[in-house]
Amino acid sequence: MNGFTYTKDELYKLGTTLEQKACKVFLIMFSMADNNGYVNTSLSDLSKRSGMSITTIRKAIEELKCLKILEVNHNVGVATDYRMKTPISENKL
């Protein structure tokens, strides 16, 4: 279990604000996050877990980034770092 806390209202708002595919990616990444919100995954892993194409995963991640729910750091020559942001209410969904 990770250290994130969401109220029922925040989760409802997330579910009604995000596109369906972005919501699915968020929930998969949220379930994988450590206590600091970091997610050790790849686009291909997310694709396998979600059943969606890598292109669709990229679009979903971009939506999450735009809403400031997810931080993405692209590191040259190494894996991309993903960090979940919480609570949603601070991000003004």
Short mmCIF file of C-alpha atoms in Angstrom, two decimals:
data_model
loop_
_atom_site.label_atom_id
_atom_site.label_comp_id
_atom_site.label_asym_id
_atom_site.label_seq_id
_atom_site.Cartn_x
_atom_site.Cartn_y
_atom_site.Cartn_z
CA MET A 1 0.00 0.00 0.00
CA ASN A 2 1.33 3.42 -0.88
CA GLY A 3 1.34 6.59 1.23
CA PHE A 4 -1.08 8.60 -0.92
CA THR A 5 -4.42 9.66 0.48
CA TYR A 6 -7.39 10.59 -1.66
CA THR A 7 -10.88 11.37 -0.48
CA LYS A 8 -13.88 9.85 -2.20
CA ASP A 9 -14.68 13.29 -3.61
CA GLU A 10 -11.18 13.65 -5.07
CA LEU A 11 -11.36 10.23 -6.70
CA TYR A 12 -14.82 11.01 -8.08
CA LYS A 13 -13.52 14.30 -9.51
CA LEU A 14 -10.56 12.48 -11.04
CA GLY A 15 -12.86 9.92 -12.65
CA THR A 16 -15.13 12.60 -14.11
CA THR A 17 -12.32 14.92 -15.25
CA LEU A 18 -9.87 12.58 -16.98
CA GLU A 19 -10.41 10.84 -20.27
CA GLN A 20 -11.09 7.14 -19.68
CA LYS A 21 -7.68 5.98 -20.89
CA ALA A 22 -5.80 8.57 -18.82
CA CYS A 23 -7.81 7.52 -15.77
CA LYS A 24 -6.85 3.88 -16.36
CA VAL A 25 -3.15 4.76 -16.70
CA PHE A 26 -3.35 6.91 -13.56
CA LEU A 27 -4.87 4.06 -11.55
CA ILE A 28 -2.28 1.57 -12.78
CA MET A 29 0.58 3.94 -11.96
CA PHE A 30 -0.98 4.87 -8.63
CA SER A 31 -1.12 1.21 -7.64
CA MET A 32 2.58 0.85 -8.50
CA ALA A 33 3.81 4.01 -6.72
CA ASP A 34 6.08 3.85 -3.69
CA ASN A 35 5.46 5.93 -0.55
CA ASN A 36 7.06 8.98 -2.19
CA GLY A 37 4.97 8.69 -5.35
CA TYR A 38 7.72 7.35 -7.58
CA VAL A 39 6.72 4.76 -10.15
CA ASN A 40 9.30 2.38 -11.58
CA THR A 41 7.81 1.42 -14.93
CA SER A 42 8.18 1.82 -18.67
CA LEU A 43 5.85 2.58 -21.54
CA SER A 44 5.97 -1.06 -22.64
CA ASP A 45 5.13 -2.25 -19.11
CA LEU A 46 2.18 0.17 -18.90
CA SER A 47 1.08 -1.01 -22.34
CA LYS A 48 1.10 -4.65 -21.21
CA ARG A 49 -0.70 -3.91 -17.94
CA SER A 50 -3.38 -1.73 -19.57
CA GLY A 51 -3.85 -3.48 -22.91
CA MET A 52 -3.37 -0.12 -24.67
CA SER A 53 -0.84 0.87 -27.30
CA ILE A 54 2.31 2.80 -26.37
CA THR A 55 0.99 5.76 -28.40
CA THR A 56 -2.19 5.77 -26.28
CA ILE A 57 -0.11 5.50 -23.09
CA ARG A 58 1.95 8.53 -24.18
CA LYS A 59 -1.23 10.55 -24.77
CA ALA A 60 -2.61 9.53 -21.38
CA ILE A 61 0.65 10.47 -19.65
CA GLU A 62 0.60 13.84 -21.41
CA GLU A 63 -2.92 14.48 -20.06
CA LEU A 64 -1.77 13.59 -16.55
CA LYS A 65 1.23 15.91 -16.92
CA CYS A 66 -0.94 18.79 -18.15
CA LEU A 67 -3.17 18.44 -15.08
CA LYS A 68 -0.06 18.31 -12.85
CA ILE A 69 -1.07 14.91 -11.50
CA LEU A 70 2.14 13.33 -12.79
CA GLU A 71 5.72 14.60 -13.03
CA VAL A 72 7.85 13.11 -15.79
CA ASN A 73 11.62 13.53 -16.01
CA HIS A 74 13.24 12.29 -19.19
CA ASN A 75 16.82 11.28 -18.47
CA VAL A 76 19.18 10.83 -21.41
CA GLY A 77 20.45 7.26 -21.63
CA VAL A 78 18.49 6.00 -18.62
CA ALA A 79 14.88 5.26 -17.69
CA THR A 80 12.28 7.98 -17.44
CA ASP A 81 11.30 8.96 -13.89
CA TYR A 82 7.59 9.16 -13.04
CA ARG A 83 6.23 10.71 -9.84
CA MET A 84 2.57 10.80 -8.86
CA LYS A 85 1.28 14.06 -7.40
CA THR A 86 -1.30 14.30 -4.64
CA PRO A 87 -3.72 15.43 -3.38
CA ILE A 88 -5.72 16.19 -6.48
CA SER A 89 -7.45 19.18 -4.88
CA GLU A 90 -4.12 21.03 -4.78
CA ASN A 91 -3.78 20.53 -8.53
CA LYS A 92 -7.12 22.26 -9.19
CA LEU A 93 -8.68 19.62 -11.41
#
